[in-house]
Structure formats: C-alpha cells, structure tokens
PDB file of C-alpha atoms in Angstrom:
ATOM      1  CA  UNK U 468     -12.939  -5.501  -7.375  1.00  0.00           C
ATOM      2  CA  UNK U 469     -15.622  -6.251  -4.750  1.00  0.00           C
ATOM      3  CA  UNK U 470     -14.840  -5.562  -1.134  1.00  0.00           C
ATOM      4  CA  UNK U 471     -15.404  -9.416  -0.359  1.00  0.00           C
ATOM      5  CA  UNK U 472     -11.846  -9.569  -2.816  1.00  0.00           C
ATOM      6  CA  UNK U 473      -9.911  -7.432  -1.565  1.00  0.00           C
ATOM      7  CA  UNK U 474     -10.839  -8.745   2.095  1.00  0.00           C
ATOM      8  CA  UNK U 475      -9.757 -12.385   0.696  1.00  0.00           C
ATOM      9  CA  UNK U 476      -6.492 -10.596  -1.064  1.00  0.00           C
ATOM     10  CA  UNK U 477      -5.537  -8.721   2.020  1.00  0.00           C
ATOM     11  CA  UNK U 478      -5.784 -12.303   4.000  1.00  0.00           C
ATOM     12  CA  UNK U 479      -3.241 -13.553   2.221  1.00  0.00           C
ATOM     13  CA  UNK U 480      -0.717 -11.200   2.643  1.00  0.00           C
ATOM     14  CA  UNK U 481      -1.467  -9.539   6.191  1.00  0.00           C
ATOM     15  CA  UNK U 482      -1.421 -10.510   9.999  1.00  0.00           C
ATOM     16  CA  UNK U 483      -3.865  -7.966  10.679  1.00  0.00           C
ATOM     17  CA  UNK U 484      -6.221  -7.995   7.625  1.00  0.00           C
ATOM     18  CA  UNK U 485      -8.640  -5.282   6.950  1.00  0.00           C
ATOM     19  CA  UNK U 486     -12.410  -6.884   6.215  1.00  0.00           C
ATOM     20  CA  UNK U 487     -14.938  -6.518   3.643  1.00  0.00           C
ATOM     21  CA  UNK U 488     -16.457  -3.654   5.781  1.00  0.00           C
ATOM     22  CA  UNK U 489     -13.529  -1.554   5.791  1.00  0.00           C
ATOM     23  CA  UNK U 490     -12.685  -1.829   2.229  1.00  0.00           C
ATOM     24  CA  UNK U 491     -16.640  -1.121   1.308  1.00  0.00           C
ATOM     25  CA  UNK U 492     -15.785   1.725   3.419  1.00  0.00           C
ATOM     26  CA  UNK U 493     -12.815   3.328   2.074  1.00  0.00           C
ATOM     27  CA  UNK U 494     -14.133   2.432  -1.378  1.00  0.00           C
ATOM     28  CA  UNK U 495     -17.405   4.942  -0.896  1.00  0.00           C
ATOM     29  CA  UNK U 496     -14.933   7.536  -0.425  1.00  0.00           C
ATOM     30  CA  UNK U 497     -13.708  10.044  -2.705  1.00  0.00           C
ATOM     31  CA  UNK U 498     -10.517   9.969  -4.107  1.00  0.00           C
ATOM     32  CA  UNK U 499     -10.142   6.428  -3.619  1.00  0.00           C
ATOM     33  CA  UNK U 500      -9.157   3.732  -6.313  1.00  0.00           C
ATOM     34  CA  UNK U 501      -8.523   0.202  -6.538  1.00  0.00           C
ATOM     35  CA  UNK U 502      -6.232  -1.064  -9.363  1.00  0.00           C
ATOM     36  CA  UNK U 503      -5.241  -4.749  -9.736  1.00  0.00           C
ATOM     37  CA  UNK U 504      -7.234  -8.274  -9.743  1.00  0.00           C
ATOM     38  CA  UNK U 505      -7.752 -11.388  -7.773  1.00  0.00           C
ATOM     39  CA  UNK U 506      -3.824 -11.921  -7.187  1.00  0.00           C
ATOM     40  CA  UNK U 507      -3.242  -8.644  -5.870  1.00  0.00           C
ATOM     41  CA  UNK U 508      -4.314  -5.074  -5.482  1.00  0.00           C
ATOM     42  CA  UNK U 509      -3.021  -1.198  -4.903  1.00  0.00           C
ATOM     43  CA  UNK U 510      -5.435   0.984  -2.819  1.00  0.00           C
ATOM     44  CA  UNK U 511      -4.532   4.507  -2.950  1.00  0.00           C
ATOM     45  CA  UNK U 512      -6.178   8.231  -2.128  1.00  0.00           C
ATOM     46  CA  UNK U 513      -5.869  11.445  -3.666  1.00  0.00           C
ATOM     47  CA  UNK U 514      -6.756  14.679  -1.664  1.00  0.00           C
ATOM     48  CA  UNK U 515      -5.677  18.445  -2.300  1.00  0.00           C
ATOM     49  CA  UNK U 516      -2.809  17.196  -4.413  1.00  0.00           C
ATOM     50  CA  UNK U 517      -1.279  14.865  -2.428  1.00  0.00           C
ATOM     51  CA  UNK U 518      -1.829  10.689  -2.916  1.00  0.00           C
ATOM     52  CA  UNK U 519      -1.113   8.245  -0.306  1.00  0.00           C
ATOM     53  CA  UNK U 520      -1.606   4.109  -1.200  1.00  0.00           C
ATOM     54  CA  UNK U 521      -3.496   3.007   1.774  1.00  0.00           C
ATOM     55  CA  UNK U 522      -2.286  -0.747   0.928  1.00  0.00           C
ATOM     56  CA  UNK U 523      -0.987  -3.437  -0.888  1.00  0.00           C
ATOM     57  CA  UNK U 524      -1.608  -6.655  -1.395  1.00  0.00           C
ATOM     58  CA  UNK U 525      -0.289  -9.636  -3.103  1.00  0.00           C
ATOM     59  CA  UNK U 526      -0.922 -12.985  -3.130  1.00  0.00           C
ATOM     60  CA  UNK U 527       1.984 -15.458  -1.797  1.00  0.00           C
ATOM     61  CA  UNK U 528       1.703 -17.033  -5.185  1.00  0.00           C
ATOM     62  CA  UNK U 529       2.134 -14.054  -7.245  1.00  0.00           C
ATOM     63  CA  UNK U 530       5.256 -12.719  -5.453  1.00  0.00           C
ATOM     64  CA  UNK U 531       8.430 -11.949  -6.946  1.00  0.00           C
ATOM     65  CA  UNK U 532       7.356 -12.276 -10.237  1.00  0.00           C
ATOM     66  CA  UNK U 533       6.925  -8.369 -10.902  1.00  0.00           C
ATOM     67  CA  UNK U 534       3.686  -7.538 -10.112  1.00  0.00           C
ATOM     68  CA  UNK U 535       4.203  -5.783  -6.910  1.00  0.00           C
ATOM     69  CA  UNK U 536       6.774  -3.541  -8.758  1.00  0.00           C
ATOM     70  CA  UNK U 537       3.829  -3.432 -11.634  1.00  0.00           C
ATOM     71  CA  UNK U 538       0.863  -2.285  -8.973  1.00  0.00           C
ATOM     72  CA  UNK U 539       3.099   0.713  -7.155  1.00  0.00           C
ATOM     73  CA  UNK U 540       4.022   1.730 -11.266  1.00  0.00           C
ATOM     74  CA  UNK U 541       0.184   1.449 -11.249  1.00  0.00           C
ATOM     75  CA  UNK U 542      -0.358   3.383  -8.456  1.00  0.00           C
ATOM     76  CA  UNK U 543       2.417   6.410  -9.269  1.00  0.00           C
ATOM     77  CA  UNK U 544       0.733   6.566 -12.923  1.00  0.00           C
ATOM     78  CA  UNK U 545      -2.956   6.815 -11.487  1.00  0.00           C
ATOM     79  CA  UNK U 546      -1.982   8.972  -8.360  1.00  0.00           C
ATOM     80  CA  UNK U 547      -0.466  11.414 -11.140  1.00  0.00           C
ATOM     81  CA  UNK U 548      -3.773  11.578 -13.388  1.00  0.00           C
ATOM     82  CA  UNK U 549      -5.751  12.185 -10.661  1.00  0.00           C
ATOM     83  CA  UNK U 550      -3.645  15.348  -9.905  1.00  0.00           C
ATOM     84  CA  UNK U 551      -1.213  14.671  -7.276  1.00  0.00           C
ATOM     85  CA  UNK U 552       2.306  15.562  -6.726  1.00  0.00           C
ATOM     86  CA  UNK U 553       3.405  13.254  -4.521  1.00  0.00           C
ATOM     87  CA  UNK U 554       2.745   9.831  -3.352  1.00  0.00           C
ATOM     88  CA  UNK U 555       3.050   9.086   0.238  1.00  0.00           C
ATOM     89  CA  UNK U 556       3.007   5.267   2.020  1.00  0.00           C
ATOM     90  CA  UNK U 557       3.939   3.948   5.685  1.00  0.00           C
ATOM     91  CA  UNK U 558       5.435   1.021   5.843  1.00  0.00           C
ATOM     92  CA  UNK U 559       6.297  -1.226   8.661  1.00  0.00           C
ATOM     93  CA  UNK U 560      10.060  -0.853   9.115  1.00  0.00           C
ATOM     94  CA  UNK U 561      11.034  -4.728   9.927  1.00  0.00           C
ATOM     95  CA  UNK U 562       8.923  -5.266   6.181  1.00  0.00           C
ATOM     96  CA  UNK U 563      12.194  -5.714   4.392  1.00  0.00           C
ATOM     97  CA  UNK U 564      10.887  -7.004   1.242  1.00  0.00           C
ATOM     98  CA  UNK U 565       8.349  -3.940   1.052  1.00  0.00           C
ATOM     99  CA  UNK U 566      11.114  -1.272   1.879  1.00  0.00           C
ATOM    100  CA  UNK U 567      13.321  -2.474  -1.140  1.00  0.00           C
ATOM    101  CA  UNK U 568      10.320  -2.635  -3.133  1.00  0.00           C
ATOM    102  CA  UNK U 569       9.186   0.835  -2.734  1.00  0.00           C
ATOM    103  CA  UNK U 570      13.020   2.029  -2.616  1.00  0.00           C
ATOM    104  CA  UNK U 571      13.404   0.467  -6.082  1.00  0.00           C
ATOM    105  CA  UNK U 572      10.554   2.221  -7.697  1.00  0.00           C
ATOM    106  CA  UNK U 573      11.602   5.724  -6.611  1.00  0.00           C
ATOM    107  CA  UNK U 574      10.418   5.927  -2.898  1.00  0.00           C
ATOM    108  CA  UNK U 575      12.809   8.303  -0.319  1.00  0.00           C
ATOM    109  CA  UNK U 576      11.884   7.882   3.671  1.00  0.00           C
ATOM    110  CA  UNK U 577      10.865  11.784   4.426  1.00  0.00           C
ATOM    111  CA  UNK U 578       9.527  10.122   8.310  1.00  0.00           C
ATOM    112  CA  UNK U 579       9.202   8.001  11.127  1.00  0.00           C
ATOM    113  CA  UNK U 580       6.073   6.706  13.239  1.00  0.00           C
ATOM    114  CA  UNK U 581       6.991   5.387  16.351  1.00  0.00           C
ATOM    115  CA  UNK U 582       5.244   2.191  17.542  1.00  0.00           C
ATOM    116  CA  UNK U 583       2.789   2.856  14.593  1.00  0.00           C
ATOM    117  CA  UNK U 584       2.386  -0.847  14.331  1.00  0.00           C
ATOM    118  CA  UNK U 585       0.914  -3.314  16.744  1.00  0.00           C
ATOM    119  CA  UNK U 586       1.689  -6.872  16.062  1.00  0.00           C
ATOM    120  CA  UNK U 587      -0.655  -9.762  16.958  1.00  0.00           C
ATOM    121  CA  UNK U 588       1.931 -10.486  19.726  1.00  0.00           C
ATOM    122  CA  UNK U 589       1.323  -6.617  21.099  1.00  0.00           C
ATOM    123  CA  UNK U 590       4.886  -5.859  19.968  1.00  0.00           C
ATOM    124  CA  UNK U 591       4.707  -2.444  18.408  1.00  0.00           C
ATOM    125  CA  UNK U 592       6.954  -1.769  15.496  1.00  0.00           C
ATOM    126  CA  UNK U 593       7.152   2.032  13.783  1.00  0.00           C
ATOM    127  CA  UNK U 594       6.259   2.949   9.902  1.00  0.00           C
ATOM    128  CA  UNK U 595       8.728   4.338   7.908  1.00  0.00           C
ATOM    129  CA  UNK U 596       7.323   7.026   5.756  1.00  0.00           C
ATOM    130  CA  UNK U 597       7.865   7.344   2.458  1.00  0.00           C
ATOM    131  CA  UNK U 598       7.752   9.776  -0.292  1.00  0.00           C
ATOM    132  CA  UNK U 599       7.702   9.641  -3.829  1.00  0.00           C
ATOM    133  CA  UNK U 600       8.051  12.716  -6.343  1.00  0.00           C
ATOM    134  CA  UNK U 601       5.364  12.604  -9.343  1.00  0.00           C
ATOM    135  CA  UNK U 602       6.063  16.459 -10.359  1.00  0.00           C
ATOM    136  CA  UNK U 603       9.260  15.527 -12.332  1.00  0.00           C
TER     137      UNK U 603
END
C-alpha cells in the first residue's frame, strides 16, 4: 500500500489523520509493516521483542462486517513471526467500538495515558493501554 492510501484510509476513519508524509515515514523504518488494502489497514512495529500496532484504519463502509477483527488477527499473527511476545496498542478511552474490538480478540488494559489525546475541540481524552500475550 502506497503512503498516498493509507493517508486516504486513515481520512476516513480519523479526526486527526496522519498524511502521506508520515506514513512514507514510518514505512522507511524498520520493523514496520502494513497489512490490509484499500478498505482498511493494520500498521504495526516490532522492536527487541515487543510489537506495538501504531494504527488502524477502516473504512466506514467496511465496518462491522469482520474485517477489523480480521486486520488485529492479522496483526497478532505477523507481530508473532516477526519475533515478538507481546503486542501493545493505545487506544482512546471514549473509542468504545475500538475497546470491545481489541477486548474481543484477546487484548487486557496493562495502562493509562492521561490526556494522551487532543481532540480537534482541544478536549484531551487519555489512551488506554493495552496488552496482548503472543507467547502462549
């Protein structure tokens, strides 16, 4: 997926979307890798063991039909070739539909980040942090 995609991907589903230069960015890195397609997409990293997904993004269209559940599964399967124990994610904590995503495919809050989030209104909201197992 180009970074012009994802950009147009992470439109759809975000306030605050990340552009074409940050993806280009994160995608020169090591460690970093992009699964999904023009209706959505799973970023995640893998350093020293540990994986985090950096974001996800689905199209309104494609929601609740699956495929979010189908991009984490993604994400947990990839994060666990590439070596990693455990998968990591923040999450904003008023993103109800995310939280029961993540809490249905295996996902335990191990944190909290105070006023993490900024909203376009300037109200800040904190990131849950979230944990997922691979070793078992």
């Amino acid at each position: 997926m180009t970074p012009d995609l994802l950009a147009e991907v992470h439109a759809t589903a975000f306030e605050q979307p990340w552009d074409a230069a940050a993806f280009a960015s994160l995608l020169g890195q090591d460690g970093v890798a992009v699964l999904g397609d023009a209706d959505g997409f799973v970023l995640i990293r893998t350093v020293a063991g540990d994986s985090e997904i950096l974001t996800l993004a689905v199209r309104p269209e494609a929601r609740r039909r699956g495929y979010g559940r189908l991009l984490v599964e993604g994400a947990v399967h990839r994060a666990g070739l590439d070596g990693a124990t455990q998968l990591f994610l923040e999450v904003a904590e008023d993103n109800t539909a995310a939280l029961a995503l993540y809490r249905l495919t295996g996902f335990n809050q191990v944190g909290l980040r105070a006023g993490y989030y900024t909203r376009p209104d300037g109200r800040r909201v904190s990131a849950a942090v979230l944990a997922r197992n691979l070793a078992d």
